[in-house]
XYZ file of C-alpha atoms in Angstrom:
787
model
C -69.576 -36.863 98.312
C -73.829 -36.626 98.015
C -75.431 -36.451 94.444
C -78.514 -35.002 93.026
C -79.922 -38.220 92.792
C -78.324 -38.916 96.714
C -80.749 -36.151 97.315
C -83.619 -36.772 95.987
C -83.563 -40.338 97.407
C -83.307 -38.606 101.204
C -86.367 -36.700 100.315
C -89.923 -38.535 101.705
C -92.477 -39.785 99.821
C -94.487 -36.117 100.705
C -91.723 -34.425 98.402
C -91.572 -36.373 95.715
C -95.275 -35.920 95.349
C -95.049 -32.522 95.461
C -92.439 -32.730 92.996
C -94.035 -34.483 90.980
C -97.283 -32.799 91.113
C -95.167 -29.504 90.195
C -93.489 -31.054 87.180
C -95.548 -33.527 85.633
C -93.741 -34.575 82.372
C -91.315 -36.145 85.114
C -93.964 -38.915 84.353
C -94.396 -39.890 80.804
C -93.059 -41.929 81.009
C -92.507 -43.023 85.002
C -88.202 -43.193 85.089
C -86.893 -46.426 86.525
C -85.962 -45.750 89.424
C -84.741 -42.636 91.282
C -81.500 -42.067 89.670
C -83.419 -41.712 85.507
C -85.378 -38.999 87.749
C -82.889 -37.615 88.784
C -80.708 -37.416 84.711
C -84.551 -36.200 83.437
C -84.903 -33.609 85.924
C -81.934 -32.357 84.268
C -81.804 -32.699 80.616
C -82.494 -29.375 78.334
C -86.162 -29.712 78.281
C -87.248 -30.559 81.425
C -85.018 -27.471 83.486
C -86.435 -24.603 80.897
C -90.759 -25.758 81.718
C -89.722 -25.755 85.121
C -88.007 -22.353 84.597
C -90.769 -21.145 82.493
C -93.009 -22.038 86.012
C -91.353 -19.698 88.158
C -92.610 -15.952 89.282
C -90.199 -13.409 89.035
C -88.951 -13.481 92.581
C -88.120 -16.656 92.726
C -86.060 -16.575 89.885
C -83.813 -13.923 90.904
C -83.446 -15.986 94.024
C -82.463 -19.482 91.964
C -80.493 -16.775 89.587
C -78.722 -15.565 92.844
C -77.474 -19.050 93.686
C -75.440 -19.109 91.004
C -73.969 -16.045 91.150
C -72.901 -15.215 94.687
C -69.483 -16.815 95.733
C -71.530 -17.751 99.569
C -74.794 -18.300 98.883
C -76.625 -19.048 102.182
C -80.011 -17.114 103.519
C -78.812 -14.248 104.977
C -76.127 -13.613 101.565
C -79.348 -14.287 99.215
C -81.471 -11.363 101.398
C -78.668 -8.479 101.299
C -78.211 -9.090 97.610
C -81.729 -8.693 97.005
C -83.349 -6.584 99.474
C -85.678 -8.369 100.573
C -86.809 -10.438 104.032
C -85.112 -13.275 105.008
C -88.720 -15.380 105.663
C -88.899 -13.695 101.944
C -86.142 -15.578 101.003
C -86.461 -18.933 102.736
C -90.180 -19.119 100.768
C -88.633 -18.995 97.701
C -86.109 -21.495 98.714
C -88.777 -23.963 99.578
C -89.853 -24.075 96.519
C -86.758 -23.658 94.098
C -86.330 -26.950 96.342
C -90.600 -28.660 95.588
C -89.078 -27.973 92.326
C -85.868 -29.511 92.775
C -84.405 -27.163 91.252
C -81.923 -26.077 94.363
C -81.022 -29.502 96.794
C -78.874 -29.201 99.670
C -79.850 -29.466 103.216
C -77.322 -26.628 104.614
C -76.055 -24.088 101.528
C -78.438 -24.962 98.646
C -76.893 -25.776 94.937
C -78.484 -25.479 91.992
C -79.839 -28.596 90.373
C -78.056 -30.163 87.267
C -78.552 -28.270 84.094
C -79.692 -25.488 86.205
C -76.500 -23.186 85.012
C -76.894 -24.306 81.033
C -80.583 -23.015 81.680
C -79.671 -20.164 82.581
C -76.495 -18.598 80.839
C -76.560 -15.474 82.200
C -78.244 -15.121 85.889
C -79.368 -12.077 86.418
C -78.044 -10.634 83.365
C -73.939 -10.592 84.375
C -71.515 -12.581 81.888
C -68.968 -15.084 83.079
C -67.205 -13.955 85.163
C -62.749 -12.417 83.644
C -61.711 -16.041 84.829
C -64.351 -17.831 82.665
C -64.850 -15.245 79.647
C -61.556 -14.880 78.987
C -60.571 -18.780 79.134
C -60.526 -18.277 75.216
C -57.151 -16.132 74.457
C -54.007 -17.771 73.687
C -51.676 -16.715 76.097
C -49.692 -14.304 73.980
C -53.190 -12.003 73.977
C -52.817 -12.598 77.614
C -49.650 -11.700 77.805
C -50.053 -9.016 75.584
C -53.874 -7.756 77.173
C -51.602 -7.728 81.247
C -48.873 -5.748 79.826
C -50.946 -3.597 78.198
C -52.834 -2.985 81.971
C -49.642 -3.208 84.399
C -47.230 -0.825 81.779
C -44.582 -4.621 81.995
C -44.076 -7.188 81.123
C -45.617 -10.060 83.567
C -42.243 -11.543 85.112
C -41.005 -15.232 83.714
C -43.160 -17.761 81.359
C -46.717 -17.880 82.975
C -48.488 -20.518 82.301
C -52.306 -19.123 81.127
C -53.721 -20.194 84.454
C -51.443 -17.239 86.614
C -52.174 -15.044 84.158
C -56.123 -14.981 84.258
C -55.427 -14.608 88.096
C -53.977 -12.166 87.868
C -56.215 -10.433 85.391
C -58.944 -11.034 87.686
C -57.099 -8.694 90.343
C -56.639 -6.274 87.693
C -60.420 -6.050 86.557
C -61.328 -6.245 90.550
C -61.319 -1.970 90.247
C -62.236 -1.789 87.477
C -63.187 2.068 87.959
C -59.675 4.129 86.293
C -60.223 1.660 83.591
C -63.423 2.841 82.744
C -62.660 6.575 83.405
C -59.624 6.636 80.986
C -61.241 4.418 77.899
C -63.812 7.344 77.568
C -67.388 8.825 77.921
C -68.227 7.237 74.893
C -66.405 3.609 75.870
C -68.671 3.948 79.098
C -72.005 4.959 77.606
C -71.782 1.568 75.511
C -70.716 -0.314 78.739
C -73.936 0.544 80.668
C -75.995 -0.564 77.096
C -74.432 -4.192 78.206
C -74.989 -3.223 82.328
C -77.516 -4.667 83.064
C -78.475 -8.089 80.634
C -77.747 -9.288 77.956
C -73.527 -8.496 78.374
C -73.203 -9.485 75.025
C -73.696 -7.866 72.269
C -72.595 -7.664 68.704
C -69.693 -5.804 66.191
C -67.139 -6.617 63.865
C -64.115 -7.632 63.868
C -64.032 -8.492 68.086
C -61.063 -11.825 67.167
C -58.234 -9.074 65.611
C -55.760 -8.030 68.688
C -56.249 -4.889 69.952
C -53.391 -2.541 72.252
C -53.853 -0.187 73.933
C -51.783 2.161 71.989
C -53.971 0.951 68.252
C -57.571 1.038 69.813
C -58.893 3.939 68.154
C -62.520 2.987 68.443
C -65.364 2.491 71.967
C -65.325 -0.790 71.284
C -61.794 -1.131 70.463
C -60.828 1.041 73.890
C -62.370 -1.236 75.658
C -61.452 -4.437 73.813
C -58.073 -3.211 75.222
C -58.702 -3.134 78.472
C -59.970 -6.029 79.062
C -63.541 -4.550 79.425
C -65.115 -6.698 77.354
C -63.770 -9.995 76.184
C -64.247 -11.367 71.831
C -66.221 -14.319 72.480
C -65.833 -14.949 68.369
C -65.333 -12.922 66.035
C -68.446 -10.794 65.778
C -69.721 -10.780 69.623
C -68.586 -9.511 72.765
C -68.643 -10.336 76.129
C -68.880 -8.260 79.819
C -67.266 -9.774 82.901
C -69.161 -10.163 85.884
C -66.814 -7.806 87.409
C -67.205 -5.130 85.552
C -70.692 -5.673 84.875
C -71.352 -5.057 88.903
C -69.476 -2.641 89.038
C -71.300 -0.539 86.705
C -74.255 -1.622 89.132
C -72.851 -0.247 92.211
C -72.717 -3.993 93.341
C -75.926 -4.653 92.737
C -77.699 -7.824 91.489
C -81.123 -6.977 89.897
C -82.270 -3.220 89.402
C -85.786 -4.069 91.080
C -87.398 -7.701 92.327
C -90.432 -7.613 94.095
C -91.263 -10.092 96.848
C -94.793 -9.461 96.257
C -97.067 -9.796 93.064
C -97.808 -5.977 91.692
C -101.835 -5.101 92.812
C -104.514 -6.176 91.209
C -106.358 -2.920 90.803
C -109.920 -2.863 89.694
C -111.480 -0.460 86.164
C -112.822 2.205 87.085
C -116.439 2.631 87.929
C -118.933 1.263 90.046
C -118.955 -2.725 91.130
C -121.136 -4.977 89.641
C -123.699 -6.891 91.716
C -122.618 -10.695 91.483
C -125.583 -11.313 90.960
C -125.801 -9.485 87.675
C -122.122 -10.991 86.564
C -123.057 -14.441 87.418
C -126.347 -14.071 85.080
C -124.503 -12.294 82.524
C -121.516 -14.847 82.529
C -124.627 -17.748 82.207
C -126.286 -16.497 79.393
C -123.462 -15.621 77.718
C -122.572 -19.774 78.237
C -126.342 -21.064 77.037
C -125.760 -18.677 73.782
C -122.869 -20.713 72.828
C -124.108 -24.085 73.498
C -126.449 -23.174 71.678
C -124.308 -21.950 68.796
C -122.547 -25.139 68.834
C -126.171 -27.115 68.662
C -126.988 -25.513 65.639
C -123.800 -25.293 63.824
C -122.995 -28.927 63.835
C -126.752 -29.625 63.427
C -126.598 -27.538 59.751
C -122.431 -29.735 59.416
C -124.300 -33.231 60.278
C -126.525 -32.472 57.147
C -124.047 -30.145 54.838
C -120.547 -31.179 55.962
C -118.227 -28.275 54.557
C -114.987 -30.019 52.565
C -111.701 -30.183 54.397
C -109.230 -28.455 52.626
C -106.161 -29.861 51.418
C -104.463 -28.391 53.283
C -105.915 -28.362 56.025
C -108.614 -27.077 58.495
C -111.458 -24.954 57.467
C -112.018 -23.063 54.189
C -112.123 -19.013 54.501
C -115.489 -19.558 52.337
C -116.670 -21.767 54.886
C -115.998 -20.087 58.072
C -118.328 -16.731 57.252
C -120.899 -19.748 56.300
C -120.636 -20.206 59.145
C -120.803 -16.626 60.959
C -123.954 -16.042 59.123
C -125.525 -18.729 59.818
C -124.659 -18.450 63.579
C -125.553 -14.474 63.023
C -121.439 -13.983 64.785
C -118.731 -11.735 63.947
C -116.024 -14.810 61.745
C -113.388 -14.593 65.126
C -116.293 -16.103 66.985
C -117.961 -18.777 64.736
C -114.468 -19.686 64.956
C -113.685 -19.920 68.151
C -116.471 -21.914 68.539
C -116.126 -24.365 65.492
C -112.028 -24.627 67.812
C -114.181 -25.241 70.616
C -116.391 -28.613 69.216
C -113.551 -29.665 67.403
C -110.920 -29.631 71.107
C -114.426 -30.719 73.394
C -113.944 -34.680 70.714
C -117.904 -32.882 68.950
C -116.562 -32.514 65.465
C -114.165 -34.279 63.408
C -112.697 -34.553 59.702
C -113.876 -37.529 58.211
C -110.734 -39.831 56.229
C -107.610 -38.793 55.533
C -108.040 -37.461 51.330
C -110.937 -35.095 50.590
C -112.922 -35.610 54.247
C -115.616 -33.189 55.647
C -115.940 -32.452 58.800
C -118.281 -34.079 60.266
C -119.561 -34.365 64.123
C -118.879 -37.443 65.911
C -121.019 -40.179 67.683
C -119.857 -37.609 70.867
C -121.819 -34.986 70.049
C -125.370 -37.272 69.229
C -123.780 -38.419 73.446
C -122.865 -34.397 74.349
C -127.207 -33.536 72.265
C -128.405 -35.627 75.672
C -126.748 -33.978 78.431
C -128.791 -31.175 79.942
C -126.941 -27.328 78.716
C -124.800 -27.008 82.656
C -123.290 -30.386 81.599
C -122.733 -29.698 77.879
C -121.014 -26.203 79.076
C -119.159 -28.125 80.825
C -117.703 -29.715 78.335
C -117.310 -26.881 75.668
C -115.214 -25.405 78.820
C -112.920 -27.765 79.561
C -111.875 -28.673 76.366
C -110.839 -24.743 75.899
C -109.102 -24.751 78.824
C -106.318 -27.942 77.883
C -107.203 -27.079 74.272
C -103.235 -25.611 72.749
C -104.880 -24.370 69.520
C -105.239 -20.176 69.759
C -108.599 -19.861 67.424
C -107.364 -15.831 67.568
C -105.073 -17.297 64.978
C -107.619 -17.302 62.373
C -107.580 -15.461 59.062
C -103.670 -14.388 60.077
C -100.656 -15.049 57.884
C -97.816 -16.667 59.382
C -93.975 -16.420 58.546
C -94.186 -17.606 55.020
C -97.475 -15.119 54.619
C -99.186 -18.424 54.298
C -103.398 -18.152 55.215
C -103.768 -20.062 58.677
C -107.459 -21.345 58.625
C -109.675 -22.832 61.380
C -108.724 -26.128 62.465
C -105.188 -26.507 60.413
C -102.526 -27.067 62.301
C -101.074 -24.326 62.371
C -103.239 -23.410 65.425
C -101.847 -25.224 67.220
C -99.974 -23.163 70.145
C -98.379 -25.085 72.772
C -98.263 -21.799 75.400
C -101.964 -22.002 74.891
C -102.850 -24.146 77.825
C -100.959 -23.022 80.243
C -101.684 -18.949 79.378
C -105.475 -19.447 79.694
C -105.363 -20.164 83.236
C -102.869 -18.538 84.262
C -105.352 -15.251 82.891
C -107.876 -17.174 84.973
C -106.349 -17.528 88.133
C -105.655 -14.250 87.950
C -108.734 -13.261 87.659
C -109.924 -16.081 90.202
C -107.055 -14.227 92.934
C -108.849 -10.849 91.835
C -111.672 -11.972 94.467
C -115.387 -10.755 94.153
C -116.397 -8.126 92.537
C -113.775 -6.839 91.064
C -113.023 -6.292 87.942
C -108.894 -6.702 86.797
C -107.551 -3.583 84.586
C -106.642 -5.089 81.663
C -102.907 -3.278 82.256
C -102.676 -4.491 85.639
C -103.233 -7.556 84.643
C -100.713 -7.640 81.862
C -97.968 -6.733 85.610
C -99.400 -9.405 87.603
C -98.621 -12.287 84.487
C -95.009 -10.190 83.816
C -94.100 -10.953 87.416
C -95.837 -14.370 88.087
C -94.323 -15.953 84.568
C -91.433 -13.324 83.337
C -89.705 -15.823 80.894
C -92.982 -16.368 79.587
C -93.404 -13.372 77.842
C -93.976 -11.890 74.573
C -95.400 -10.852 71.417
C -97.558 -14.542 71.740
C -98.158 -14.043 75.427
C -99.391 -10.744 74.734
C -101.585 -11.651 71.322
C -102.743 -14.943 73.666
C -103.703 -13.545 77.104
C -106.038 -10.596 74.993
C -107.844 -13.467 72.836
C -108.517 -15.095 76.942
C -109.917 -12.603 77.643
C -112.243 -11.976 75.049
C -113.138 -15.820 74.227
C -113.589 -15.849 78.290
C -116.850 -14.403 78.005
C -118.012 -14.998 74.291
C -117.644 -19.186 76.474
C -119.420 -17.591 79.527
C -116.946 -18.130 81.191
C -116.284 -14.287 82.318
C -119.562 -11.339 83.549
C -118.338 -8.235 82.445
C -114.644 -8.728 83.433
C -115.000 -10.656 86.222
C -115.177 -14.977 86.675
C -118.186 -15.925 87.353
C -117.996 -18.762 90.335
C -119.289 -21.950 88.622
C -115.901 -20.798 85.767
C -114.229 -20.561 89.804
C -114.903 -24.342 90.057
C -113.964 -25.652 86.837
C -110.593 -23.823 87.503
C -110.201 -25.989 90.677
C -111.067 -29.149 89.214
C -115.027 -29.556 90.553
C -117.686 -29.770 89.196
C -119.383 -26.735 87.926
C -122.976 -27.817 86.670
C -124.251 -26.948 90.491
C -123.858 -23.585 90.258
C -124.168 -23.062 86.841
C -127.574 -24.740 86.382
C -129.027 -22.449 89.028
C -128.172 -19.642 86.551
C -129.419 -20.872 83.416
C -133.138 -21.269 81.736
C -134.523 -24.596 81.744
C -135.460 -26.274 78.834
C -138.926 -25.480 77.612
C -141.404 -27.668 75.460
C -144.080 -25.075 74.812
C -143.967 -22.055 72.556
C -146.045 -19.128 71.586
C -147.525 -19.494 68.080
C -149.044 -15.684 66.408
C -151.328 -14.605 63.475
C -148.150 -12.944 61.413
C -146.983 -17.232 61.091
C -144.195 -16.769 63.623
C -143.964 -18.091 66.740
C -140.871 -16.858 69.890
C -139.870 -19.939 71.845
C -138.913 -17.942 75.018
C -135.973 -19.565 75.960
C -133.618 -22.928 75.150
C -136.183 -25.134 73.591
C -136.205 -29.669 73.759
C -133.558 -31.027 71.610
C -136.452 -32.857 69.936
C -138.957 -29.808 69.211
C -135.804 -27.631 68.426
C -135.384 -30.326 65.912
C -137.881 -30.308 64.411
C -139.366 -26.834 64.252
C -135.950 -25.793 62.981
C -136.930 -28.399 60.235
C -140.555 -26.340 59.906
C -139.629 -23.194 60.152
C -136.908 -20.301 59.847
C -135.096 -18.621 62.363
C -135.433 -15.150 62.431
C -133.876 -13.861 65.394
C -132.775 -14.753 68.101
C -131.736 -13.576 71.845
C -132.868 -14.202 74.404
C -136.588 -15.516 73.168
C -136.006 -16.799 69.458
C -138.899 -15.954 66.595
C -138.785 -18.703 63.941
C -141.246 -17.708 60.968
C -143.374 -20.359 59.428
C -143.261 -19.744 55.139
C -144.564 -21.861 52.154
C -140.583 -23.116 51.589
C -140.042 -24.477 55.323
C -143.321 -26.103 55.114
C -142.279 -28.108 52.417
C -139.081 -28.455 53.637
C -140.680 -30.297 56.140
C -142.794 -32.381 53.931
C -140.166 -33.414 51.792
C -138.253 -34.850 54.990
C -140.965 -37.328 55.818
C -143.505 -34.931 57.639
C -147.880 -35.090 56.786
C -149.694 -31.544 57.717
C -151.019 -34.100 60.523
C -147.298 -34.140 61.701
C -146.804 -30.703 61.613
C -149.970 -29.801 63.211
C -149.855 -32.070 65.466
C -146.484 -31.103 66.784
C -147.554 -27.223 66.791
C -150.148 -28.345 68.999
C -148.934 -30.131 71.289
C -146.227 -26.874 71.942
C -148.208 -24.349 71.127
C -148.962 -22.633 74.498
C -151.664 -20.953 72.656
C -154.414 -22.795 70.150
C -152.840 -22.579 66.431
C -153.824 -19.751 64.071
C -155.939 -20.075 61.228
C -153.449 -18.531 58.920
C -150.932 -21.078 59.951
C -153.128 -24.292 59.278
C -154.212 -22.491 56.431
C -150.789 -22.276 54.797
C -149.903 -25.962 55.943
C -152.901 -27.495 54.473
C -152.393 -25.658 50.967
C -148.791 -26.387 50.918
C -149.550 -30.228 52.327
C -153.024 -29.920 49.214
C -150.333 -29.209 46.345
C -147.613 -31.573 47.749
C -147.336 -34.548 46.255
C -149.482 -33.069 43.710
C -146.758 -34.282 41.034
C -144.925 -37.271 41.581
C -141.425 -37.302 39.509
C -139.564 -40.598 38.297
C -136.314 -42.009 36.110
C -136.850 -42.367 33.101
C -134.228 -40.346 32.885
C -136.954 -38.697 34.873
C -140.917 -38.154 34.619
C -143.863 -36.848 36.006
C -147.035 -38.294 36.592
C -150.177 -36.608 38.693
C -154.106 -38.184 38.555
C -155.141 -34.574 37.398
C -154.766 -34.267 33.205
C -155.655 -30.155 32.773
C -152.203 -30.123 35.445
C -150.122 -31.105 32.756
C -151.671 -29.307 30.263
C -150.942 -26.441 32.464
C -147.304 -26.835 32.715
C -147.079 -28.172 28.858
C -148.451 -24.660 27.974
C -145.979 -22.841 29.886
C -143.501 -21.540 28.804
C -140.576 -21.106 31.686
C -141.123 -25.431 31.456
C -139.238 -25.367 27.432
C -135.676 -25.925 29.200
C -137.378 -29.347 31.338
C -138.279 -31.261 27.757
C -140.931 -32.436 28.399
C -142.911 -34.878 26.710
C -146.111 -36.450 26.917
C -146.442 -40.619 28.045
C -149.659 -40.808 28.941
C -152.898 -38.397 29.847
C -151.022 -38.244 33.496
C -147.557 -38.856 33.138
C -144.987 -36.648 31.203
C -141.148 -37.738 30.028
C -138.061 -35.958 31.216
C -134.734 -36.204 29.798
C -133.190 -34.126 32.957
C -132.151 -36.136 35.521
C -134.432 -36.676 38.596
C -133.381 -33.920 41.508
C -132.892 -31.130 38.053
C -136.560 -31.932 36.693
C -137.808 -30.975 40.553
C -135.745 -28.039 41.069
C -137.120 -26.800 37.603
C -140.791 -27.438 38.242
C -140.501 -25.861 41.840
C -138.809 -22.386 39.995
C -142.737 -22.471 38.350
C -143.443 -22.590 41.647
C -145.233 -26.123 41.707
C -144.740 -28.168 44.613
C -143.350 -31.779 43.100
C -142.436 -34.865 45.503
C -140.029 -38.057 44.281
C -141.000 -40.699 43.591
C -139.764 -44.670 44.048
C -140.347 -46.993 41.561
C -142.963 -48.361 43.437
C -144.435 -45.261 43.737
C -143.817 -44.171 47.555
C -142.516 -41.107 48.572
C -138.754 -40.565 48.608
C -137.318 -38.067 51.757
C -135.312 -35.984 49.829
C -133.602 -34.413 52.901
C -130.811 -35.803 53.382
C -129.983 -37.905 57.235
C -127.387 -36.599 59.211
C -123.765 -37.116 59.258
C -120.915 -38.995 61.581
C -117.696 -39.319 61.556
C -114.792 -41.180 64.497
C -112.310 -39.341 65.678
C -108.800 -40.290 64.893
C -107.881 -42.259 67.276
C -104.781 -40.007 68.582
C -107.646 -37.079 68.963
C -109.990 -39.292 71.390
C -106.440 -40.201 73.621
C -106.210 -36.683 74.011
C -109.447 -35.620 74.695
C -109.740 -38.168 77.115
C -106.194 -37.513 78.641
C -106.442 -37.083 82.708
C -104.922 -33.961 84.362
C -101.860 -35.071 85.866
C -101.766 -32.094 87.607
C -104.293 -33.090 89.599
C -104.270 -36.761 89.473
C -103.187 -37.873 93.006
C -103.606 -41.886 92.980
C -101.200 -41.724 89.606
C -98.640 -39.318 91.042
C -98.290 -41.808 94.426
C -97.942 -44.134 92.316
C -95.479 -43.531 90.032
C -93.730 -42.732 94.031
C -94.106 -46.346 94.940
C -92.672 -47.100 91.295
C -89.795 -45.512 92.281
C -88.881 -46.586 95.381
C -89.459 -49.993 94.565
C -87.552 -49.560 91.435
C -84.913 -48.118 93.157
C -85.215 -50.825 95.914
C -84.702 -53.883 92.773
C -81.555 -51.882 91.323
C -80.394 -52.155 94.502
C -80.603 -55.613 95.509
C -81.888 -56.811 92.312
C -84.903 -58.164 90.805
C -85.738 -60.937 93.890
C -87.298 -57.162 95.254
C -90.044 -58.278 92.740
C -93.507 -59.096 94.824
C -94.466 -62.844 93.396
C -97.440 -63.994 92.089
C -99.702 -66.545 93.622
C -98.433 -69.861 92.190
C -101.401 -71.618 90.137
C -103.501 -70.905 87.266
C -104.714 -67.332 86.318
C -107.640 -65.978 87.669
C -110.087 -66.240 84.884
C -113.225 -64.005 85.673
C -116.274 -63.226 82.823
C -115.437 -59.560 81.254
C -118.451 -56.868 83.554
C -117.153 -59.018 86.442
C -112.974 -58.159 85.988
C -114.619 -54.059 84.652
C -116.474 -54.160 88.000
C -113.714 -55.793 90.272
C -111.318 -53.458 89.459
C -113.495 -50.134 89.609
C -113.740 -51.485 93.632
C -110.602 -52.213 94.110
C -109.801 -47.978 92.790
C -112.898 -47.385 94.692
C -111.176 -48.838 97.494
C -107.257 -49.002 97.429
C -106.554 -52.519 97.165
C -105.386 -54.927 95.941
C -105.824 -57.401 93.210
C -104.667 -60.385 91.422
C -104.640 -60.364 87.320
C -104.431 -62.530 84.584
C -102.623 -61.267 81.509
C -102.898 -61.860 78.228
C -99.179 -61.152 76.199
C -98.975 -59.920 72.483
C -98.133 -63.259 72.242
C -101.518 -64.787 73.740
C -99.283 -66.303 76.527
C -101.454 -65.932 80.245
C -99.375 -64.513 82.830
C -100.175 -63.621 86.554
C -99.802 -60.074 87.650
C -100.299 -58.196 91.380
C -101.475 -54.833 90.810
C -102.494 -51.511 93.044
C -105.816 -49.774 90.557
C -105.400 -46.255 90.424
C -107.657 -45.683 86.968
C -109.638 -47.321 84.877
C -110.916 -45.317 82.069
C -110.598 -45.693 77.899
C -110.303 -48.910 77.657
C -107.231 -49.355 79.614
C -106.079 -50.413 83.466
C -103.852 -47.716 84.799
C -102.395 -49.140 88.128
C -98.472 -50.629 90.119
C -98.168 -53.573 88.995
C -95.976 -54.789 91.967
C -94.367 -57.940 90.323
C -92.593 -55.928 88.266
C -92.063 -52.671 90.581
C -93.538 -50.063 87.915
C -96.597 -48.533 86.554
C -97.616 -49.750 83.940
C -100.677 -49.752 81.360
C -103.322 -53.208 81.163
C -105.835 -53.383 77.665
C -108.597 -54.633 79.012
C -109.385 -57.093 77.006
C -106.272 -58.416 77.739
C -106.795 -59.540 81.400
C -108.472 -62.387 81.773
C -109.631 -62.750 84.975
C -109.198 -60.737 88.522
C -109.345 -62.304 92.139
C -108.651 -60.618 95.654
C -105.710 -60.679 97.432
C -106.086 -61.076 101.250
C -103.491 -58.520 102.353
C -102.026 -60.135 105.197
C -101.675 -63.454 103.549
C -100.055 -62.530 99.857
């Protein structure tokens, strides 16, 4: 008799690729052969994940296969009230997912029955649900139903056969049980067929039954599973349903009516989305620039403290939920990580500096992809878990495994609505309920709302409609060309006004933005950013090592108009006083060329806490630390600078810090999307076929490597040849060192070269393998005709 593994073995390569594309988790790792693939596909976890991907109608067809005695196409169509073509399409989907198999009347795959314990909301048949009853209790039950004891001494199977016959037409029994008992049955009729009661195992006879549940148990209309659980037999439920399997299972998805109001032009939608996209990029840059200088600490329990999240919210002038979203997106994109395991800080990564080198569209693409793949729900920040503990942003409590799937499903529904249609939220919720009925519940409801809010904040949607560049992102295409057309180009000119403000009419180039943020304070943001020059902001630039000439030259180069006199006066005035005093360490000292200045300081009462005393006409000493003395003198309105022992000026602005992400986080961030990685799936199919052949014919089926020493080539040439082999799809001969340093020869079909690894089909081992690039000694071309 053909088995499930035999059926898989008879599938063509295209069908196996379709199965692995639909269920990519079966490839982690690649099974040894098709028998192992069949076993893995039947595990409870794999079956549950496959069931979660089915829409309501396809799931109903699968449940019908478990319920109907002869589930051919006509019987399925009649039971579901659908057209045979619709049922045939659903069966094709089930076969593609490997949940149904067989070329004639379909059968359910191993593990499906356990994954759907109550198909169509029905309980087990009479024969199964009463199988746990002892023969004595079955005899009493049949005696009460027939009015006489069974003749002879029938065994349990015969008793179950007789009970099945008696309950085949339960109408009279239901009526005899009374209206209250009928109401209890109606509650279980459409599922779930299980109820909780008290003392269900106690034997009950017709003449002793008093409560509605006891009357049902005495007539076999309910079966006692254990002391507190009763189950409605399938035959009784189908009678209550008048033979129907489902109340209503539409074969087509529910419609998606648009929101009330006039539809907006596509250009308006795209521009609104592009504006939000550019804003999200700018906000994350502002946040990480600040955290590079003043990183917040990591909580002992992990995550970001509430006060630090509020500080970020104030800095960016956004609500706390949006600040949490931006922080989580930066983390998901690999731009932010924690330093160290204990007492660490949240710092930008080296990848952040590379990110800054890209244009705005490229930066947004990295952020959007990170958000789309992330299993973290930013909306949970600030809430409490089941143990009433606070959920902090960037903590492990933010993880929700269903988050990436729900995000993609919501966006795909918006994409399917077509252009010019902003989908109503209730209609979106109904459509998702039909598309993924097993993923419902409060968690999905909340994730749906968060996804819509976050998609709007990140610029994937505009006025509730999915932007064209977001459609490209969702389809796996490059969204940058479509986004670039609607983004303002970075500008390197600002408008400086006489009231000591500067207006940036758009996003600034990175270098100018950094220097301007150093010399001026942001006063307002929006379509244009307004900066204000103050004595404190100018002194901040001087403290960072800039001179008055540097600041003036920078503003002159980038100003669209001549510098106004008030600004040049401000810069010169602050610079003239800046550094006039020098502070060192005695613990500390104050030095100046003007003795009169020190006389004024000593005469000022505000200088008393500084504990100053004169060492020379132009030198004062203090018992305070240098930093404290600097702060004290600045509080008096002076502008001192720190002095090094050699007399040079110490730049007091801290350097920007970076932290390397842990290897696991980097691996997750760079992991390819197996959903669209067709080359990897094709290699896996070849490995499965080869493994099958090897298991049947022995190890000699594996391809033998060429004789001789393994090839050797320079490292850069090795990588270039491997990438060329990936592009053309050819085989190569490589030398590979194992962990003991022993060299071996391999024949490999490269699939991917990235992250320091070569992934490909190893013909000498008949398996898909990952090779560390630093262990590959060399690469040589193979002539397929000769090898």
